[in-house]
Amino acid sequence: MKPYYFLFLLCAAWLPPAAVAQNGKAKMPTRPNIIYIYTDDQRYDAMSVVQQAQGIKARFPWFKTPNMDRIAREGVRFSNAFVVSSLCSPSRATMLTGRYNHLNGVTNNHTELADTTDTYATALTAAGYVTAFFGKWHMARQQGKRPGFTHSFSFVGQGRYIDCPFELNGERVVETKGWVDDVSTDSALAFIRRCKDTTFQLSLAFKSSHYNWTPPERLAHRFDHVPLKKPANEAANVAYRGKIGDGRAIPRPPAAPASWAETNDTIIRKYFTVLAAIDENVGRVLDLLDSLHLAENTVVVYSSDNGYFLGERNLSDKRAAYEESLRVPLLVRYPAQLPAGKVVDKLVLNLDLAPTFTELAGAPTPESFQGNSWLALAKGKPVKWRTSFFYEYFYETPYAIPTIIAERTQHAKLIYYPGQPDWSELYDLKNDPGEKKNLYNNPRAARLQTEMTARFKKDSAAAKFFIPAIADKPPLDEHGRYVPPVYLPEVRNTKLR
């Protein structure tokens, strides 16, 4: 028996009394099950449905994701989904809390999420859902049961791709065998089978496609010989490059020297190989829902914690405020209520996941949530919606990315680097989607700069973020980590970790 099969046996203890009628037969749930699946570092175009939509401009047309595409085909694809901070722990905290990181306290990869924090899990648990978390939590090296969830089977920190130890409900370590994201999926499937007659919410968080990409053996050589294309903006400038480091440039393999192109090729092939394995696991979840006749009343949401550079501007990693870092996939399927094959181009954020989940569940939405439910958008209903948003990233050593605050609208972007006003950037995304021409202080773009500056001030205030003078250096502690500044008066007493 596989060690994580214990999940199948333990789930019986979580079934709420309302799940079984007096005659012993299961009641059909009136509220939907909610499954949230998300990856690590998956950029918005790392799905074949997007590659197909890009046509001749597609950079990775050989990459096929039939199961991700199935969610888009049978549901809704948000073509302009973004994160408000492009880094693992901060983005994951925002997903859970529906709050900007300067307020939820997780501004770097070294901070745990407080177990008293309001999240979608606490709201749904209180509303009677059986809630469970599987896979990669990654709030620093936080151990123990995952806050807000009734059950967790999760590994510590980054874990490892092969034979990763998991924590069962935070109380015991379970040794597992095989590829880590297969193990997480096996566990989630066991949970669904056992809890199929109750109403549940599960989050399935994959390690892929994080650095040190190690695919399962069955796919190890899938993309060894596919033709690769260089990004059109490979030579685009990085405002801070050469001033505080190389902007987290693509690393060379430690074993043998290689040209930049050879190194970049290796990264791309490995990156897409682990994502191909993720697509297989997504298919396993969808197939199980079909076999158990749960698909109609189950919401399946698919996304990622942030994007990733694959040679654009000669960069790897994320963090920066350029498009490849900010944009993520976002798919949702809910046959009972949502149309099939719909594409929504409104700006949606990882802030919006938590309030969307509470609305789907019919649960009260905590007042602390700053995002908005996109359920009406997905249904095609007319709704007043944002046309811009505020972005933040906070410097931490040893990474060569400075603190960044930015504004993104549907067609433009303004980027500031506190303490370095001469690095400021302005892009017309409609005419320059690759962000190759910086228009900041360009007389021909004076009107756009004035408009973007006004939007920036408005959205940062709505985010309850105090903007110091752009010339001011952001405060750092002795470890080079961001220290939150003074906030706007109405939130100065907000408790921060």
XYZ file of C-alpha atoms in Angstrom:
497
model
C 0.000 0.000 0.000
C 1.349 3.423 -0.946
C 2.083 5.552 2.154
C -0.187 8.381 0.992
C -3.128 5.964 0.680
C -3.744 6.849 4.344
C -5.589 9.872 2.974
C -8.283 7.659 1.546
C -8.885 6.086 4.940
C -8.734 9.239 7.014
C -11.192 11.253 4.941
C -14.171 9.540 6.609
C -13.437 11.489 9.770
C -13.970 14.791 7.960
C -17.407 14.102 6.511
C -19.880 16.629 7.963
C -23.138 15.194 9.374
C -25.202 16.731 6.564
C -23.398 14.620 3.978
C -25.449 11.507 4.770
C -29.239 11.284 4.976
C -31.055 9.381 7.697
C -31.668 6.451 5.372
C -27.913 6.152 4.878
C -27.927 7.294 1.253
C -25.759 10.165 0.179
C -27.442 13.501 -0.506
C -26.637 15.371 -3.685
C -24.742 18.563 -2.782
C -26.488 21.848 -3.513
C -23.247 23.831 -3.578
C -20.398 23.112 -5.997
C -17.218 21.328 -5.162
C -14.231 23.590 -5.833
C -10.880 22.286 -7.075
C -8.060 24.785 -7.397
C -5.018 23.479 -9.287
C -1.947 25.646 -9.633
C 1.618 25.342 -10.791
C 4.859 27.124 -9.937
C 6.449 29.546 -12.426
C 4.115 28.733 -15.344
C 3.997 31.684 -17.708
C 0.737 32.632 -19.397
C 1.684 31.249 -22.808
C 2.897 27.843 -21.581
C -0.313 26.176 -22.781
C -1.093 25.020 -26.291
C -4.445 26.823 -26.280
C -2.522 30.115 -26.025
C 0.109 29.018 -28.537
C -2.668 28.270 -31.012
C -4.285 31.653 -30.347
C -0.966 33.386 -31.071
C -0.734 31.816 -34.512
C 2.470 32.608 -36.414
C 3.763 34.628 -33.461
C 3.783 31.560 -31.194
C 7.215 30.774 -29.812
C 6.470 27.239 -28.565
C 3.981 25.807 -31.109
C 5.222 22.262 -30.457
C 4.060 22.320 -26.824
C 0.763 20.465 -26.372
C -1.432 20.555 -23.266
C -4.614 18.680 -24.179
C -5.976 18.631 -20.636
C -5.381 22.308 -19.873
C -6.908 22.998 -23.269
C -9.885 20.844 -22.320
C -10.647 23.111 -19.346
C -10.494 26.131 -21.671
C -12.636 24.400 -24.316
C -15.267 23.301 -21.800
C -15.095 26.473 -19.727
C -13.656 29.981 -19.635
C -10.144 31.259 -20.327
C -9.040 34.594 -18.889
C -6.520 35.917 -21.403
C -5.298 38.770 -19.184
C -4.625 37.214 -15.778
C -1.877 38.705 -13.612
C -0.237 38.488 -10.211
C 0.283 41.537 -8.017
C 3.726 40.333 -6.901
C 5.691 37.901 -9.040
C 7.333 35.707 -6.412
C 6.335 32.332 -4.948
C 5.486 32.927 -1.275
C 3.998 36.407 -1.735
C 1.801 35.264 -4.623
C 0.612 32.171 -2.751
C -0.238 34.327 0.253
C -2.218 36.677 -1.977
C -4.151 33.771 -3.505
C -5.182 32.618 -0.048
C -5.855 35.974 1.604
C -7.097 38.125 -1.268
C -4.779 40.850 0.062
C -1.730 42.695 -1.176
C 1.501 41.507 0.393
C 2.277 44.778 2.146
C -0.878 44.022 4.156
C -0.842 40.221 4.521
C 2.786 40.449 5.690
C 4.303 37.909 3.290
C 6.586 40.187 1.260
C 9.352 37.653 0.569
C 10.106 33.925 0.433
C 11.165 33.829 4.080
C 7.879 34.511 5.882
C 5.245 32.068 7.106
C 1.515 32.720 6.858
C -0.069 33.289 10.262
C -2.595 30.615 11.222
C -5.024 33.345 12.318
C -5.214 34.889 8.837
C -8.563 34.992 7.032
C -8.311 32.993 3.804
C -10.667 31.316 1.371
C -9.939 28.094 3.261
C -11.074 29.501 6.616
C -14.208 30.944 4.992
C -15.141 27.704 3.231
C -14.348 25.537 6.249
C -16.617 27.732 8.368
C -19.318 27.347 5.702
C -19.263 23.564 6.044
C -16.936 22.574 3.236
C -14.413 19.802 3.743
C -11.198 21.559 2.737
C -7.867 19.991 1.877
C -4.464 21.117 0.651
C -2.094 18.912 -1.343
C 1.450 19.577 -2.495
C 3.580 22.714 -2.395
C 2.672 25.254 0.286
C 5.962 27.180 0.308
C 5.604 29.978 2.798
C 9.255 29.942 3.771
C 9.798 26.472 5.294
C 6.502 26.494 7.158
C 5.676 23.171 8.767
C 2.535 21.775 10.316
C -1.060 21.586 9.167
C -1.853 24.159 6.526
C -3.769 27.060 8.125
C -7.501 27.067 7.451
C -7.700 23.627 5.816
C -9.307 20.649 7.513
C -6.690 18.401 5.998
C -3.250 18.753 4.450
C -0.754 16.463 2.756
C 2.064 18.788 1.891
C 5.839 19.051 1.778
C 8.109 21.618 3.411
C 9.603 24.476 1.420
C 10.647 23.493 -2.090
C 10.636 19.769 -1.336
C 12.306 17.706 -4.052
C 11.198 16.264 -7.363
C 11.927 12.606 -6.570
C 11.003 10.671 -3.384
C 9.881 13.789 -1.525
C 8.881 13.504 2.167
C 5.380 14.836 2.890
C 3.711 15.934 6.123
C 0.346 14.320 6.815
C -1.836 16.897 8.575
C 1.386 18.445 9.818
C 1.749 15.719 12.425
C 3.810 12.969 10.835
C 6.296 12.688 8.005
C 5.397 10.229 5.248
C 8.131 8.985 2.918
C 6.912 8.779 -0.676
C 8.299 7.213 -3.825
C 8.264 8.641 -7.305
C 7.782 12.022 -8.921
C 6.503 14.599 -6.455
C 3.610 15.965 -8.511
C 2.385 12.449 -9.270
C 2.317 11.825 -5.514
C 0.359 15.027 -4.849
C -2.134 14.076 -7.562
C -2.506 10.502 -6.284
C -3.347 11.930 -2.879
C -5.863 14.418 -4.254
C -7.577 11.676 -6.246
C -7.870 9.492 -3.151
C -9.457 12.427 -1.337
C -11.996 12.995 -4.129
C -12.981 9.318 -4.203
C -13.546 9.168 -0.472
C -15.302 12.525 -0.180
C -17.373 12.339 -3.360
C -20.663 12.385 -1.425
C -19.928 15.543 0.507
C -19.122 19.105 -0.566
C -15.409 19.738 -0.720
C -12.769 22.247 -1.707
C -9.293 21.014 -2.483
C -6.192 22.890 -3.536
C -3.630 20.927 -5.524
C -0.356 22.844 -5.712
C 2.406 21.452 -7.902
C 6.154 21.873 -7.532
C 6.546 22.094 -11.304
C 7.734 24.094 -13.095
C 10.214 25.352 -10.502
C 13.945 25.509 -11.110
C 16.004 22.279 -11.015
C 13.418 20.872 -13.394
C 13.401 17.093 -13.052
C 10.687 15.362 -15.086
C 9.382 11.861 -14.461
C 11.328 9.269 -16.413
C 8.410 8.595 -18.768
C 8.774 12.084 -20.284
C 12.465 12.775 -19.733
C 13.348 13.172 -23.424
C 10.064 14.398 -24.917
C 11.382 17.765 -26.117
C 15.041 16.948 -26.742
C 14.807 17.725 -30.459
C 12.022 20.271 -30.915
C 13.071 23.438 -32.779
C 13.429 26.503 -30.568
C 12.919 30.172 -31.395
C 14.598 33.117 -29.712
C 12.345 35.739 -28.125
C 11.802 38.857 -30.188
C 12.804 41.017 -27.213
C 15.952 39.071 -26.270
C 18.083 42.213 -26.640
C 15.667 44.554 -24.836
C 17.151 46.647 -22.053
C 16.860 45.889 -18.331
C 16.807 49.132 -16.392
C 18.908 47.883 -13.488
C 21.281 45.503 -15.300
C 24.932 46.115 -14.549
C 24.054 48.449 -11.701
C 23.104 46.011 -8.963
C 23.873 42.766 -10.760
C 22.848 41.035 -13.956
C 19.120 40.890 -13.353
C 19.135 37.222 -12.408
C 20.508 36.212 -15.792
C 20.111 32.652 -17.058
C 22.581 30.507 -15.074
C 25.144 28.302 -16.764
C 25.100 24.600 -15.858
C 27.757 24.054 -13.184
C 29.254 20.965 -14.819
C 30.265 22.313 -18.213
C 30.577 25.704 -19.903
C 28.018 26.489 -22.587
C 27.001 29.329 -24.809
C 24.022 31.439 -23.780
C 21.933 29.869 -26.513
C 22.814 26.319 -25.481
C 22.061 27.047 -21.843
C 18.758 28.716 -22.669
C 17.790 25.758 -24.866
C 18.408 23.329 -22.000
C 16.256 25.353 -19.637
C 13.366 25.615 -22.100
C 13.329 21.888 -22.857
C 13.321 20.937 -19.164
C 10.775 23.603 -18.260
C 8.220 22.369 -20.779
C 8.878 18.710 -20.011
C 7.756 19.032 -16.389
C 4.717 21.021 -17.535
C 3.811 18.219 -19.935
C 3.753 15.877 -16.924
C 1.541 18.367 -15.092
C -0.903 18.284 -17.994
C -1.118 14.506 -17.615
C -2.020 14.923 -13.947
C -4.637 17.540 -14.764
C -6.167 14.967 -17.098
C -6.264 12.411 -14.293
C -8.297 14.815 -12.150
C -10.744 15.570 -14.976
C -11.150 11.880 -15.812
C -11.914 10.993 -12.203
C -14.567 13.701 -11.976
C -16.162 12.219 -15.090
C -16.087 8.669 -13.771
C -17.661 9.707 -10.465
C -20.271 11.888 -12.214
C -19.011 14.955 -10.334
C -17.948 17.113 -13.279
C -21.242 19.005 -13.710
C -21.255 20.414 -10.181
C -17.516 20.817 -9.664
C -15.648 24.048 -10.331
C -12.128 23.425 -11.636
C -9.805 26.437 -11.610
C -6.296 26.261 -13.065
C -3.571 28.898 -12.647
C 0.006 29.534 -11.479
C 1.776 31.569 -8.799
C 3.719 33.727 -11.278
C 5.209 33.801 -14.759
C 8.778 33.143 -15.857
C 11.397 34.540 -18.211
C 12.733 32.193 -20.871
C 15.426 34.380 -22.377
C 13.393 37.557 -22.817
C 15.797 40.442 -22.131
C 18.322 37.629 -21.617
C 16.644 36.878 -18.286
C 15.546 33.853 -16.320
C 13.474 33.720 -13.098
C 10.646 36.220 -12.461
C 10.178 39.116 -9.936
C 10.531 41.947 -12.466
C 7.469 43.831 -13.731
C 7.784 42.800 -17.364
C 4.979 40.843 -19.028
C 6.543 37.380 -19.013
C 6.873 37.610 -15.222
C 3.455 39.137 -14.424
C 1.093 37.130 -16.601
C -0.236 33.699 -15.665
C -2.725 31.189 -17.045
C -6.236 31.248 -15.602
C -8.859 28.716 -16.663
C -12.172 27.771 -15.058
C -14.704 25.070 -15.857
C -18.105 24.805 -14.155
C -20.570 23.090 -16.522
C -23.578 23.767 -14.307
C -23.243 27.539 -14.622
C -20.499 28.690 -17.002
C -20.425 28.748 -20.803
C -18.007 26.632 -22.795
C -15.209 28.050 -24.928
C -15.533 31.627 -23.677
C -12.501 33.967 -23.577
C -12.539 36.957 -21.197
C -9.998 39.724 -21.795
C -10.608 41.799 -18.655
C -7.748 42.300 -16.178
C -8.095 39.671 -13.440
C -5.660 39.168 -10.563
C -4.573 36.535 -8.086
C -6.260 38.860 -5.560
C -9.578 37.796 -7.087
C -9.348 34.056 -6.427
C -10.335 34.146 -2.745
C -13.507 36.255 -3.185
C -14.462 34.178 -6.232
C -14.242 30.972 -4.201
C -16.362 32.383 -1.384
C -19.019 33.553 -3.844
C -19.080 30.143 -5.518
C -19.528 28.522 -2.119
C -22.224 30.944 -0.988
C -20.014 31.779 1.969
C -19.537 35.217 3.558
C -16.549 37.035 2.062
C -14.175 38.390 4.738
C -13.988 42.175 4.760
C -10.205 41.950 4.524
C -10.326 40.613 0.939
C -9.247 43.318 -1.524
C -9.991 41.475 -4.766
C -13.264 40.989 -6.605
C -15.066 37.840 -7.652
C -14.842 37.271 -11.401
C -17.817 34.879 -11.441
C -20.099 37.387 -13.196
C -17.400 37.999 -15.827
C -17.109 34.277 -16.451
C -20.892 34.031 -16.892
C -20.805 36.818 -19.464
C -22.855 39.232 -17.388
C -22.302 42.993 -17.707
C -20.247 44.168 -14.754
C -18.161 47.223 -13.927
C -14.580 46.005 -13.782
C -11.068 47.320 -13.223
C -9.111 48.747 -16.127
C -5.773 48.902 -14.290
C -3.941 47.508 -11.266
C -1.004 48.159 -8.942
C 2.050 45.855 -8.730
C 4.698 45.490 -6.016
C 7.905 43.527 -5.529
C 10.259 43.935 -2.573
C 14.010 43.464 -2.805
C 15.581 40.579 -0.936
C 19.168 39.372 -0.939
C 20.918 37.711 -2.702
C 18.746 38.385 -5.776
C 19.694 41.222 -8.087
C 16.158 42.563 -8.525
C 15.449 45.919 -6.832
C 12.200 46.924 -5.149
C 9.610 47.608 -7.850
C 6.262 49.371 -7.834
C 4.298 49.539 -11.061
C 1.013 50.265 -12.770
C -0.465 48.142 -15.559
C -3.495 49.109 -17.605
C -5.045 47.297 -20.548
C -2.649 49.010 -22.942
C 0.250 50.535 -21.001
C 2.664 50.040 -18.124
C 4.571 52.389 -15.786
C 7.423 50.988 -13.673
C 9.179 52.749 -10.793
C 12.246 51.682 -8.825
C 12.242 53.541 -5.468
C 15.579 55.221 -4.920
C 16.379 55.144 -8.631
C 14.103 57.580 -10.497
C 16.421 57.472 -13.517
C 15.482 53.801 -14.038
C 11.762 54.533 -14.520
C 10.051 52.855 -17.493
C 6.918 53.538 -19.522
C 5.618 51.242 -22.255
C 2.836 51.472 -24.807
C 1.767 47.809 -24.781
C -0.669 48.217 -27.656
C 2.076 49.218 -30.081
C 5.007 47.640 -28.254
C 3.878 44.366 -26.607
C 7.491 43.237 -26.176
C 8.261 46.330 -24.068
C 11.307 47.198 -26.137
C 10.962 50.996 -26.293
C 11.022 52.916 -22.988
C 8.912 56.063 -23.362
C 9.515 57.528 -19.905
C 10.192 61.280 -20.173
C 9.775 61.037 -23.933
C 8.019 64.261 -25.007
C 5.939 62.301 -27.509
C 4.520 60.205 -24.681
C 3.874 63.059 -22.216
C 0.115 62.548 -22.277
C 0.430 58.802 -21.660
C 2.889 59.402 -18.820
C 0.550 61.892 -17.149
C -2.376 59.480 -17.437
C -0.370 56.533 -16.106
C 1.009 58.543 -13.187
C -2.523 59.514 -12.157
C -3.719 55.905 -12.395
C -0.706 54.754 -10.414
C -1.515 57.114 -7.536
C -5.179 56.093 -7.555
C -4.579 52.330 -7.636
C -1.778 52.394 -5.059
C -4.113 54.285 -2.718
C -6.864 51.723 -3.360
C -4.316 49.019 -2.502
C -3.709 50.925 0.754
C -0.046 51.311 -0.058
C 1.863 54.363 1.079
C 4.025 55.627 -1.779
C 7.165 57.389 -0.612
C 8.963 59.781 -2.890
C 10.339 57.745 -5.771
C 13.808 58.972 -4.821
C 13.519 57.363 -1.360
C 15.283 54.068 -0.735
C 12.938 51.337 0.576
C 13.726 50.268 4.152
C 15.528 46.920 4.537
C 16.422 44.855 7.591
C 19.853 43.371 8.357
C 19.117 40.478 5.987
C 18.304 42.729 3.057
C 14.567 42.057 3.319
C 11.910 44.677 2.823
C 10.499 46.367 5.926
C 6.954 47.713 5.388
C 6.877 51.529 5.525
C 4.220 53.693 7.142
C 0.843 52.978 5.567
C -2.063 55.215 4.793
C -3.771 56.457 7.992
C -6.721 54.047 7.832
C -4.434 50.991 7.875
C -1.554 52.086 10.088
C -2.777 49.817 12.866
C -2.944 46.733 10.622
C -1.170 43.861 12.303
C 1.787 42.716 10.224
C 4.123 39.764 10.616
